[in-house]
CSV table of C-alpha atoms in Angstrom, one decimal:
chain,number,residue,atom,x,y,z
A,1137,UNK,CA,23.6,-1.7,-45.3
A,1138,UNK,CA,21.6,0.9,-43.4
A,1139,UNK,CA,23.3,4.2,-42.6
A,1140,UNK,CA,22.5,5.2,-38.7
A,1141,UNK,CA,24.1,6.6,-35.9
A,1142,UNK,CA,24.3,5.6,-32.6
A,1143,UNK,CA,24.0,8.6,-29.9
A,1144,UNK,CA,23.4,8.9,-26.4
A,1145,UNK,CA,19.6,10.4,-26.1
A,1146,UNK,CA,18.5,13.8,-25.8
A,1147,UNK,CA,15.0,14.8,-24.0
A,1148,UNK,CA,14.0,15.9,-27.4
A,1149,UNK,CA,14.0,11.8,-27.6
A,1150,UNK,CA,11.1,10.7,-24.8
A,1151,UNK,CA,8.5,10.6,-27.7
A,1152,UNK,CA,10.5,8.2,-29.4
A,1153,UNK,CA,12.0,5.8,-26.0
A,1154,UNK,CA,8.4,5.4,-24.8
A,1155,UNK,CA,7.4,4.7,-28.5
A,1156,UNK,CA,10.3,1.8,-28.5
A,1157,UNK,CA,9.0,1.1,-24.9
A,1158,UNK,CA,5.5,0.0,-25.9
A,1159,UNK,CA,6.6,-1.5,-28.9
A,1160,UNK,CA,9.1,-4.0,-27.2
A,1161,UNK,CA,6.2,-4.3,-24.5
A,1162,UNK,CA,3.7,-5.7,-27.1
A,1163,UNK,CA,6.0,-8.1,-28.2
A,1164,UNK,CA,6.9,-9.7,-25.0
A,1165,UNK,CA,2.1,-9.2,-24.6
A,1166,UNK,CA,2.9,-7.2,-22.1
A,1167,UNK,CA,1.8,-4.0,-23.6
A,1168,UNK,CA,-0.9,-2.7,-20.6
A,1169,UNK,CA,2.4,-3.1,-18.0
A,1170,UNK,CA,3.4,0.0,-19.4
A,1171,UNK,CA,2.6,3.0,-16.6
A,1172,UNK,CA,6.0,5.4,-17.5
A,1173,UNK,CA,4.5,8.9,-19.1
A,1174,UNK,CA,7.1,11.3,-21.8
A,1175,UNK,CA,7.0,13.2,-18.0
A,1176,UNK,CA,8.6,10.4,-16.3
A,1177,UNK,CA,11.2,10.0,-18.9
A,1178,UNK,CA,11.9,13.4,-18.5
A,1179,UNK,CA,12.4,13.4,-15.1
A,1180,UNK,CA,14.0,10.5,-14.7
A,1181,UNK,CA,17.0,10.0,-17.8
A,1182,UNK,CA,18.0,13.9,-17.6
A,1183,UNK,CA,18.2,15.1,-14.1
A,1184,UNK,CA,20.9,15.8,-11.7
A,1185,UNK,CA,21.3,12.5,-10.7
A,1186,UNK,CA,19.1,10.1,-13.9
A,1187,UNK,CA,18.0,6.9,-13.1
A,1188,UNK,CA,18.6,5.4,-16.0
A,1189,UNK,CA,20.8,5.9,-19.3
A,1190,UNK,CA,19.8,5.6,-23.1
A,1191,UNK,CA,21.3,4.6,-26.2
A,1192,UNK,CA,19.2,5.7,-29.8
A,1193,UNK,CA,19.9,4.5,-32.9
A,1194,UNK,CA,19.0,7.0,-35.8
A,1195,UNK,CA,18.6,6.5,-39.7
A,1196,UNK,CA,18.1,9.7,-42.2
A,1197,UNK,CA,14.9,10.7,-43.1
A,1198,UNK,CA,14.9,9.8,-46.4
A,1199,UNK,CA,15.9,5.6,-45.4
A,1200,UNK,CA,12.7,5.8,-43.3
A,1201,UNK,CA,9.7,4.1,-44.5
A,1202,UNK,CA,7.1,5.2,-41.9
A,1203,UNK,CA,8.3,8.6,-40.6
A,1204,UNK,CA,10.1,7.4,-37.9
A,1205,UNK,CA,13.7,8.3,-37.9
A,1206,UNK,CA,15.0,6.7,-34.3
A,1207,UNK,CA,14.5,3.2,-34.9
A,1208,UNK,CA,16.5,1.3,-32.2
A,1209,UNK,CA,17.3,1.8,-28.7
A,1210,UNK,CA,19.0,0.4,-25.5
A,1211,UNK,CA,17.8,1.6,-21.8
A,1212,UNK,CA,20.6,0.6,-19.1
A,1213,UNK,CA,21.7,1.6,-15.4
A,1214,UNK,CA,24.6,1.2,-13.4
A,1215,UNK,CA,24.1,-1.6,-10.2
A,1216,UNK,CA,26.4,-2.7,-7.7
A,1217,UNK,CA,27.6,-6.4,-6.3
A,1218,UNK,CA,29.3,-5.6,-3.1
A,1219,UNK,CA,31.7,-8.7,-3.9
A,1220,UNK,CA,32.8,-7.9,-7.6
A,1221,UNK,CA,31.7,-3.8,-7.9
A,1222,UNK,CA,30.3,-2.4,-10.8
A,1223,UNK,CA,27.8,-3.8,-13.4
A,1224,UNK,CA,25.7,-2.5,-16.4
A,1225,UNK,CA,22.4,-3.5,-16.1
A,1226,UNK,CA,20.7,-3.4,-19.8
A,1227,UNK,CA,17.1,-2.6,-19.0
A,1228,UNK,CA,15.7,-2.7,-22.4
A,1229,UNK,CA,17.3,-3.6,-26.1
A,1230,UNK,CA,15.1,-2.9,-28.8
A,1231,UNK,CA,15.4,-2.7,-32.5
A,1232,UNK,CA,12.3,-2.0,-34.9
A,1233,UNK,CA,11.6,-5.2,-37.2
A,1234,UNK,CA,11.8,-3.4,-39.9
A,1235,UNK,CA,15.6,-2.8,-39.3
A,1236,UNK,CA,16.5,-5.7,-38.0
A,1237,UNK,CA,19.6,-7.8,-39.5
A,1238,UNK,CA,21.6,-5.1,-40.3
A,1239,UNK,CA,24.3,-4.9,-37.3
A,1240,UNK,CA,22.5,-2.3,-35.8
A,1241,UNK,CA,21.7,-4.4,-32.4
A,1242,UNK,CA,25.2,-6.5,-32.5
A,1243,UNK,CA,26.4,-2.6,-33.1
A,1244,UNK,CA,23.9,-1.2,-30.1
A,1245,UNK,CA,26.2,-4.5,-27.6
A,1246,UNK,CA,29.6,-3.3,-28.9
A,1247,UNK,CA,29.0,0.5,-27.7
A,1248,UNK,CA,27.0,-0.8,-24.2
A,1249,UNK,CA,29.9,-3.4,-23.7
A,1250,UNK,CA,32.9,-0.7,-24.7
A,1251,UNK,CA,30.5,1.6,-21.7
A,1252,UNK,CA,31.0,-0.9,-19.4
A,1253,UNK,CA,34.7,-1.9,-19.6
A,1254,UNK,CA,35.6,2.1,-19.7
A,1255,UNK,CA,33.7,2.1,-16.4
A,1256,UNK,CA,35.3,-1.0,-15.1
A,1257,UNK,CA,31.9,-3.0,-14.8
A,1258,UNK,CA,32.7,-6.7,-13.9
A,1259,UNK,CA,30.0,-7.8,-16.1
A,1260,UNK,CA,26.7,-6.5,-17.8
A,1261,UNK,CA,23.4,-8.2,-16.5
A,1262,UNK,CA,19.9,-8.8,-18.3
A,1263,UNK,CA,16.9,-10.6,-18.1
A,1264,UNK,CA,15.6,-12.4,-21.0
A,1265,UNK,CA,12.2,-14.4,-21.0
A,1266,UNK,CA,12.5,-18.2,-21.4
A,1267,UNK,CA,10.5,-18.7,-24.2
A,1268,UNK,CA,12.8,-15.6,-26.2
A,1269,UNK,CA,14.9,-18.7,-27.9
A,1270,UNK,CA,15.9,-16.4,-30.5
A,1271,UNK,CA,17.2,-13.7,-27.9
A,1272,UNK,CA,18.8,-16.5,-25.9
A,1273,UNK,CA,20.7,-17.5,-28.6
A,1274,UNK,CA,21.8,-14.3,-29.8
A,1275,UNK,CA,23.3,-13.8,-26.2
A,1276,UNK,CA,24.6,-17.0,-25.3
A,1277,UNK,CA,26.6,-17.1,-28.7
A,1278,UNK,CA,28.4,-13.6,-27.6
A,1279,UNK,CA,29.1,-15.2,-24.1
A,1280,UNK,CA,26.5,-14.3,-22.0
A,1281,UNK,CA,25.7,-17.3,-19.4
A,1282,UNK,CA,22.1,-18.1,-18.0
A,1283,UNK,CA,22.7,-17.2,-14.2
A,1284,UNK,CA,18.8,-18.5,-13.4
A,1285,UNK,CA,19.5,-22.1,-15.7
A,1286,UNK,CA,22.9,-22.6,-14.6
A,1287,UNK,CA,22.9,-21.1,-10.5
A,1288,UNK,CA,19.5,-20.9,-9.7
A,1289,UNK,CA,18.6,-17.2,-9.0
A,1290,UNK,CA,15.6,-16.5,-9.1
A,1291,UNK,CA,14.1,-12.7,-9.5
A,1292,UNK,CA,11.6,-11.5,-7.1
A,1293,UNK,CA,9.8,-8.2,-6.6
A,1294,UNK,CA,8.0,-7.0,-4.2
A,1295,UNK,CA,5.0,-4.1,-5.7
A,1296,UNK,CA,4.0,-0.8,-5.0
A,1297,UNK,CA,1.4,-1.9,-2.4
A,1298,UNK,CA,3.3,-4.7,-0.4
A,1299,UNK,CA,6.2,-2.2,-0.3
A,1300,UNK,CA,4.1,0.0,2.0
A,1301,UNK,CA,3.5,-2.9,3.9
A,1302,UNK,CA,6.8,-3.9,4.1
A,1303,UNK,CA,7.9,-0.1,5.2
A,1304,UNK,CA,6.1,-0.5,8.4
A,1305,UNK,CA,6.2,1.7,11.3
A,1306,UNK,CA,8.9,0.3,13.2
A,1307,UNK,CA,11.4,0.5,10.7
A,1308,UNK,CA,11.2,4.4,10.9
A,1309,UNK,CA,13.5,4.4,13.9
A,1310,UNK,CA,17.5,5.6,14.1
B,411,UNK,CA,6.1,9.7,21.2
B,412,UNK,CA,9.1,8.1,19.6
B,413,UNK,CA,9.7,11.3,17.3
B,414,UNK,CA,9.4,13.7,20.9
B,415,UNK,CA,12.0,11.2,22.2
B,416,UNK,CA,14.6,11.8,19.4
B,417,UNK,CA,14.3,15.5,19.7
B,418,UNK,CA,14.5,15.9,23.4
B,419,UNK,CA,17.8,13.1,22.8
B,420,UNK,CA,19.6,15.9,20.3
B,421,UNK,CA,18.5,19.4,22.3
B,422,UNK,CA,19.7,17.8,25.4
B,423,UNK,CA,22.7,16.0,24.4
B,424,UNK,CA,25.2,14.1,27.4
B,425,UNK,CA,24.9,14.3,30.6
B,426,UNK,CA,23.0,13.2,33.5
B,427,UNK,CA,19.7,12.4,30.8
B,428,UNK,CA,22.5,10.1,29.0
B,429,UNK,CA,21.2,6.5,30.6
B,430,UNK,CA,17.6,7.4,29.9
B,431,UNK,CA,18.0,8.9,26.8
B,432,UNK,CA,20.3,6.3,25.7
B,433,UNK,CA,17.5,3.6,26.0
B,434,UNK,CA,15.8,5.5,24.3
B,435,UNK,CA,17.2,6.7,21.1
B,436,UNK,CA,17.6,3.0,20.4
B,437,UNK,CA,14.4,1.1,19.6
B,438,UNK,CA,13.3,-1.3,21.4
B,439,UNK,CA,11.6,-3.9,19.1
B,440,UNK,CA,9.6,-7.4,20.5
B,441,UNK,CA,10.2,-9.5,17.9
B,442,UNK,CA,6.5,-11.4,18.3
B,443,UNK,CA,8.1,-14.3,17.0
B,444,UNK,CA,11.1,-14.9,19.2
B,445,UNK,CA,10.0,-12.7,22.5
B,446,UNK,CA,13.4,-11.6,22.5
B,447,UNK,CA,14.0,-7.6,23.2
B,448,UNK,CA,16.8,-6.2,21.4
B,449,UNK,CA,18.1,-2.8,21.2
B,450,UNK,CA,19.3,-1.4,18.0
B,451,UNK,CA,19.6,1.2,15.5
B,452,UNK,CA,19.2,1.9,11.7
B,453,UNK,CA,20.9,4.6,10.3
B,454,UNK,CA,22.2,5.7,6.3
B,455,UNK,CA,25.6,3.7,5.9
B,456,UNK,CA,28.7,6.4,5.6
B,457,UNK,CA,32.2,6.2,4.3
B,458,UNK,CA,33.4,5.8,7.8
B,459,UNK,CA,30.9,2.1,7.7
B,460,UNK,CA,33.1,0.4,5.2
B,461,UNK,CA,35.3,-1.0,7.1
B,462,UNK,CA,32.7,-3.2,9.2
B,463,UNK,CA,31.0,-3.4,6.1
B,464,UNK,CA,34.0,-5.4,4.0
B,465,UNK,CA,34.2,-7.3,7.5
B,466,UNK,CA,30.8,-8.6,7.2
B,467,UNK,CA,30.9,-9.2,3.5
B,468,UNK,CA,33.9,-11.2,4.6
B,469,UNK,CA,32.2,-13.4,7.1
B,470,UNK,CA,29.1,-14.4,4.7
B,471,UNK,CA,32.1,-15.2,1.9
B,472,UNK,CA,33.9,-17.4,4.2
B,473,UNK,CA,30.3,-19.1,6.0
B,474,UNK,CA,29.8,-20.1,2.5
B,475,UNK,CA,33.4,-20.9,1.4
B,476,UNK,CA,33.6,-18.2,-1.5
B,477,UNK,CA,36.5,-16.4,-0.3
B,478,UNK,CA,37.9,-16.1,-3.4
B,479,UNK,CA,34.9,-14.8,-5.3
B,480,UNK,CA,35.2,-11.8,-3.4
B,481,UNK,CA,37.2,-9.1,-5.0
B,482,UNK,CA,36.6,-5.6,-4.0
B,483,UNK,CA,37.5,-4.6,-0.9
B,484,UNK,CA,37.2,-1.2,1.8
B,485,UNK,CA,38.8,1.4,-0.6
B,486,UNK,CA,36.6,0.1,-3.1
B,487,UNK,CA,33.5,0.4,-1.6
B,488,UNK,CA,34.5,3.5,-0.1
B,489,UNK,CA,35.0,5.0,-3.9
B,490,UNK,CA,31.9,3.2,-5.3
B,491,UNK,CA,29.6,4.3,-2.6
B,492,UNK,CA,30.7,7.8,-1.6
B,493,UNK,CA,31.8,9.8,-4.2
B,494,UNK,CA,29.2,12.3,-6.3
B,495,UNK,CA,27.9,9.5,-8.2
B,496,UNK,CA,27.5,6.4,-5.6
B,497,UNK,CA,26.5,3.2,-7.3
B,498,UNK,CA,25.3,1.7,-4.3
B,499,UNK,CA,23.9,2.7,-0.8
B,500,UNK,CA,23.7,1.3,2.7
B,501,UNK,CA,21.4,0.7,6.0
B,502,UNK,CA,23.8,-0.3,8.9
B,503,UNK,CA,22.5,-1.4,12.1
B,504,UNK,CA,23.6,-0.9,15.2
B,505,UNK,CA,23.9,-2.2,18.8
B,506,UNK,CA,24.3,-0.1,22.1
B,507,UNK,CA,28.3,-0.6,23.5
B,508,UNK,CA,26.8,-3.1,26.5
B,509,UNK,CA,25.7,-4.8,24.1
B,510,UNK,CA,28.2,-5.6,21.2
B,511,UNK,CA,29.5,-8.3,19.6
B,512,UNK,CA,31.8,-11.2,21.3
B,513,UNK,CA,34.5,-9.8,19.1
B,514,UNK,CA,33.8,-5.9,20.3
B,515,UNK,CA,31.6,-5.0,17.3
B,516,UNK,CA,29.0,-2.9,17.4
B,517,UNK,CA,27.9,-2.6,13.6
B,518,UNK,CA,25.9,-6.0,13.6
B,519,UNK,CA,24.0,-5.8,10.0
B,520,UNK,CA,23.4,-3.9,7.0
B,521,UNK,CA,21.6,-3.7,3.9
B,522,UNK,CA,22.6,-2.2,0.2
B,523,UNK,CA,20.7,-1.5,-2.3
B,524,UNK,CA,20.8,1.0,-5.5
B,525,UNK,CA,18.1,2.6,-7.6
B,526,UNK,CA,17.2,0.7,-11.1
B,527,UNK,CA,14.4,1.8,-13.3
B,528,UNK,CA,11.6,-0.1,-15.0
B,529,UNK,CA,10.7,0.8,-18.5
B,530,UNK,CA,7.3,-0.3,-17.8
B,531,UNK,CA,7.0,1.1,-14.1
B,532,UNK,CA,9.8,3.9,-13.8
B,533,UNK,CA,11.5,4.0,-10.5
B,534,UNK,CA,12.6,1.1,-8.8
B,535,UNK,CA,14.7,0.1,-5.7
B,536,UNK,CA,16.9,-2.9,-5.6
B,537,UNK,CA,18.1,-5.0,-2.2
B,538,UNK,CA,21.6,-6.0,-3.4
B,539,UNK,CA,23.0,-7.8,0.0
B,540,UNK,CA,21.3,-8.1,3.4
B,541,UNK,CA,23.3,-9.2,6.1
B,542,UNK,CA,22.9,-9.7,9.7
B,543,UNK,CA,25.8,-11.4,12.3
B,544,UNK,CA,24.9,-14.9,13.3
B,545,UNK,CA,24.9,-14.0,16.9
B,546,UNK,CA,22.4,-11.3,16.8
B,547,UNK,CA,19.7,-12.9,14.1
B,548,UNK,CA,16.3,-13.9,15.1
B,549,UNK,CA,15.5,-10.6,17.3
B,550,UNK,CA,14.1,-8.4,14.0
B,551,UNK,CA,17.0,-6.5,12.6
B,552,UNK,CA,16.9,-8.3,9.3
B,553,UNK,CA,13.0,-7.3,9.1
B,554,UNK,CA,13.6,-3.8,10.1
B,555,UNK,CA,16.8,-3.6,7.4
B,556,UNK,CA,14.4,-4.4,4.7
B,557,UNK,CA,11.8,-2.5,5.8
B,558,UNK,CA,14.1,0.5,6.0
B,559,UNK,CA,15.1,0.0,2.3
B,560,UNK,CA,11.4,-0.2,1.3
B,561,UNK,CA,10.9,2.9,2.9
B,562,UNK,CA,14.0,4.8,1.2
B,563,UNK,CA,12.2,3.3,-2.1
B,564,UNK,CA,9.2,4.8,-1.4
B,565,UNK,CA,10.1,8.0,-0.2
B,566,UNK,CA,11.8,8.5,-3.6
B,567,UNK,CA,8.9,7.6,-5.4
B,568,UNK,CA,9.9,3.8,-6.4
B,569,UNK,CA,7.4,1.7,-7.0
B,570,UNK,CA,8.6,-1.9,-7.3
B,571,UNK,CA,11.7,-3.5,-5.1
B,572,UNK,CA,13.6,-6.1,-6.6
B,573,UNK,CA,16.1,-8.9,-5.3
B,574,UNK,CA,17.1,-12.5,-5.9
B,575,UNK,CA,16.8,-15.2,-4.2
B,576,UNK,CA,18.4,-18.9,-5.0
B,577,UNK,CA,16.3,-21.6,-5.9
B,578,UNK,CA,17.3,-24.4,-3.4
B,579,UNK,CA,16.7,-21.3,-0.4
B,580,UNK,CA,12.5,-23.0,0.0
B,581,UNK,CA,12.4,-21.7,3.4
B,582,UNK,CA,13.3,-18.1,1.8
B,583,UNK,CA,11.3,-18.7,-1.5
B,584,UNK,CA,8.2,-19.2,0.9
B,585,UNK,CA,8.7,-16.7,3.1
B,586,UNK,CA,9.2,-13.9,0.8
B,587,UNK,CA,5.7,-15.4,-1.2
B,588,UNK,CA,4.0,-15.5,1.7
B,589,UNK,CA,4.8,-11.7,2.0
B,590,UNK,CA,3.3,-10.7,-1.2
B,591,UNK,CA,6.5,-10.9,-3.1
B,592,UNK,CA,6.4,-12.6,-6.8
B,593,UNK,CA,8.8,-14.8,-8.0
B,594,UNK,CA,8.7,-13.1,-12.0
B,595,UNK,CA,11.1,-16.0,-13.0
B,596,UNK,CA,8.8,-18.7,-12.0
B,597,UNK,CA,5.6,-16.5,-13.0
B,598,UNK,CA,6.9,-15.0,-15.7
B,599,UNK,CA,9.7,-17.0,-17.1
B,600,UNK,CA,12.5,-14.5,-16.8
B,601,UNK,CA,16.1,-15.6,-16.6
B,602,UNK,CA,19.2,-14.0,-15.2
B,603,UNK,CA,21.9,-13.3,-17.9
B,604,UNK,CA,25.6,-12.1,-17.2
B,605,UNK,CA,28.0,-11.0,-19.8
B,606,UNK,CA,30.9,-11.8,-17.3
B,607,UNK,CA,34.4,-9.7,-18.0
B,608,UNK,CA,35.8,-12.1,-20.8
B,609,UNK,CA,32.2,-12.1,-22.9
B,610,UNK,CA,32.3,-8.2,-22.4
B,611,UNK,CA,35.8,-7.2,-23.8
B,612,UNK,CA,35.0,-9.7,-26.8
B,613,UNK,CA,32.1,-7.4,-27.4
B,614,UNK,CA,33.6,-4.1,-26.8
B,615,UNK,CA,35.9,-5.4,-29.3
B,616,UNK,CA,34.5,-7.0,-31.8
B,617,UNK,CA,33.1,-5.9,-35.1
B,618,UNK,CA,29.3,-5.6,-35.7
B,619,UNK,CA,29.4,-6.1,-39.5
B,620,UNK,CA,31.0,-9.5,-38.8
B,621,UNK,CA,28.2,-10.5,-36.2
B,622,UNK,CA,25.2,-9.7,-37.9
């Protein structure tokens, strides 16, 4: 089995998250959605207040095949439901294929899931694309339930240029 | 004009200006589609708003029978939403005294929301719970709650907002399309996945070497 470590992420690590980022990107072909610079990763994970939290996964140098030496990582964020409280939201799970089937993702879960119960999340929430069978799997045999199959939610978003739309003048008052 | 108002409203303060300025420090919105005038206010949600805030959480629970889902309460959402690290924040809206509720309330909606992040787009906002008492709906506070939260996205430098929305709701589905929103579970084939409490302590617990 692999030797790695699993560590929160450092800023030295923005190279390598945006690395994982484009990687997990191409295989869901979605590779030119990617807009996030190192700079917003920066700003963003390792501020006052960060809008998001990272997990890395890193192996020694000498295990690593193509210079690479984080080879796994997990992007998540605290949310809120007003009627159960706190929730992890996992943004983005993501292990090199190279490295794959060697507990480092089930290992990746354990630490996110021990995160969220010390924080005294209700649940942890995801979004996995319907044709990710694999994935599905892998989550629905750890207990995860399929909130849009089984209760009908549906996930909506609203981009950057209806948003100025929608923040119209009148809602400037008070 | 409106922002000469507001200023004139805090340098004066009460007094014999108070009826005039009163009028006026609430907007007045025409709702084009209902021609009805109503006066109200949005304003950042504070500690002291959680009480009328686990009120109206309260009334949508029991309009749709789901008391018992409900589990947090006032103290709770006064910890979670007002210490150094909130984990949500809130838009209330408000209604002049002569106007209030039929049970005295004044508080009539409110909106929460929290920032998320996109790997691929970087800042986000996301509209948790909009909420609006049956008595005052149709006169333009729900549209100016989520307009406010777009705003508050924006001025932070978000560049998405996200929400869900229930599959049966057509009249919401369509309305929200019809703004520009897109439905990424339908487009995109995205589902919703919850590791509830039970799935999440068999995690935290278990051991990796076994699962792989």
């Amino acid at each position: 089995m692999a030797k790695f470590i699993l560590r929160k992420a450092e800023p030295k690590d923005v190279s390598d998250i945006l690395r994982l980022i484009k990687e997990l990107a191409k295989f869901e072909e979605m590779e030119e959605q990617v807009k996030l610079t190192e700079k917003d990763l920066l700003e963003d994970g390792f501020g006052d207040h960060p809008f998001y939290h990272c997990l890395v996964a890193e192996i020694p140098e000498e295990q690593s095949s193509d210079g690479y030496t984080v080879i796994a990582f997990a992007m998540y964020y605290f949310t809120y439901d007003p009627w159960i409280g706190k929730l992890l939201y996992l943004e983005d799970f993501y292990v090199m294929q190279q490295y794959r089937g060697l507990g480092i993702g089930s290992k990746i879960l354990q630490v996110l899931s021990e995160t969220a119960v010390k924080t005294r999340c209700s649940s942890m929430h995801f979004i996995v694309a319907e044709n990710n069978t694999k994935s599905i799997e892998f989550y629905k045999h750890r207990g995860a339930t399929d909130l849009s199959y089984e209760e009908g939610w549906r996930l909506f978003a609203i981009n950057k240029m209806e948003l100025r739309k929608e923040a119209t003048p009148a809602a400037k008052i008070g | 004009m409106m922002l000469c108002v507001i200023m004139t409203y805090f340098s004066v303060g009460r007094g014999r200006i108070t009826a005039r300025i009163y009028l006026l420090q609430y907007g007045v919105h025409a709702d084009p589609d209902s021609r009805i005038r109503m006066n109200f206010r949005l304003r950042d949600s504070t500690v002291d708003d959680c009480k009328d805030i686990a009120r109206m959480l309260m009334e949508l629970a029991e309009y749709e029978k789901v008391t018992d889902l409900v589990k947090i309460g006032q103290k709770d959402l006064e910890q979670d939403g007002f210490s150094n690290t909130p984990f949500f924040r809130g838009v209330i809206a408000e209604v002049p005294e002569d106007q209030k509720s039929k049970d005295g309330h004044v508080k009539v909606g409110y909106a929460l929301y929290f920032f998320s992040y996109s790997s691929w787009k970087g800042r986000c906002v996301y509209l948790e719970d909009l909420y609006v008492m049956p008595e005052f709906r149709g006169k333009g506070i729900g549209k100016a709650l989520m307009s406010k939260v777009a705003q508050l996205g924006l001025e932070v430098g978000c560049t998405q907002m996200n929400f869900i929305v229930l599959n049966w709701n057509k009249s919401s589905l369509e309305f929200y399309t019809r703004q520009g929103c897109i439905d990424i579970t339908e487009k995109l084939g995205y589902h919703w996945m919850s590791c509830g409490e039970n799935a999440l302590k068999k995690l935290a617990n278990s051991d990796p070497v076994d699962e792989s």
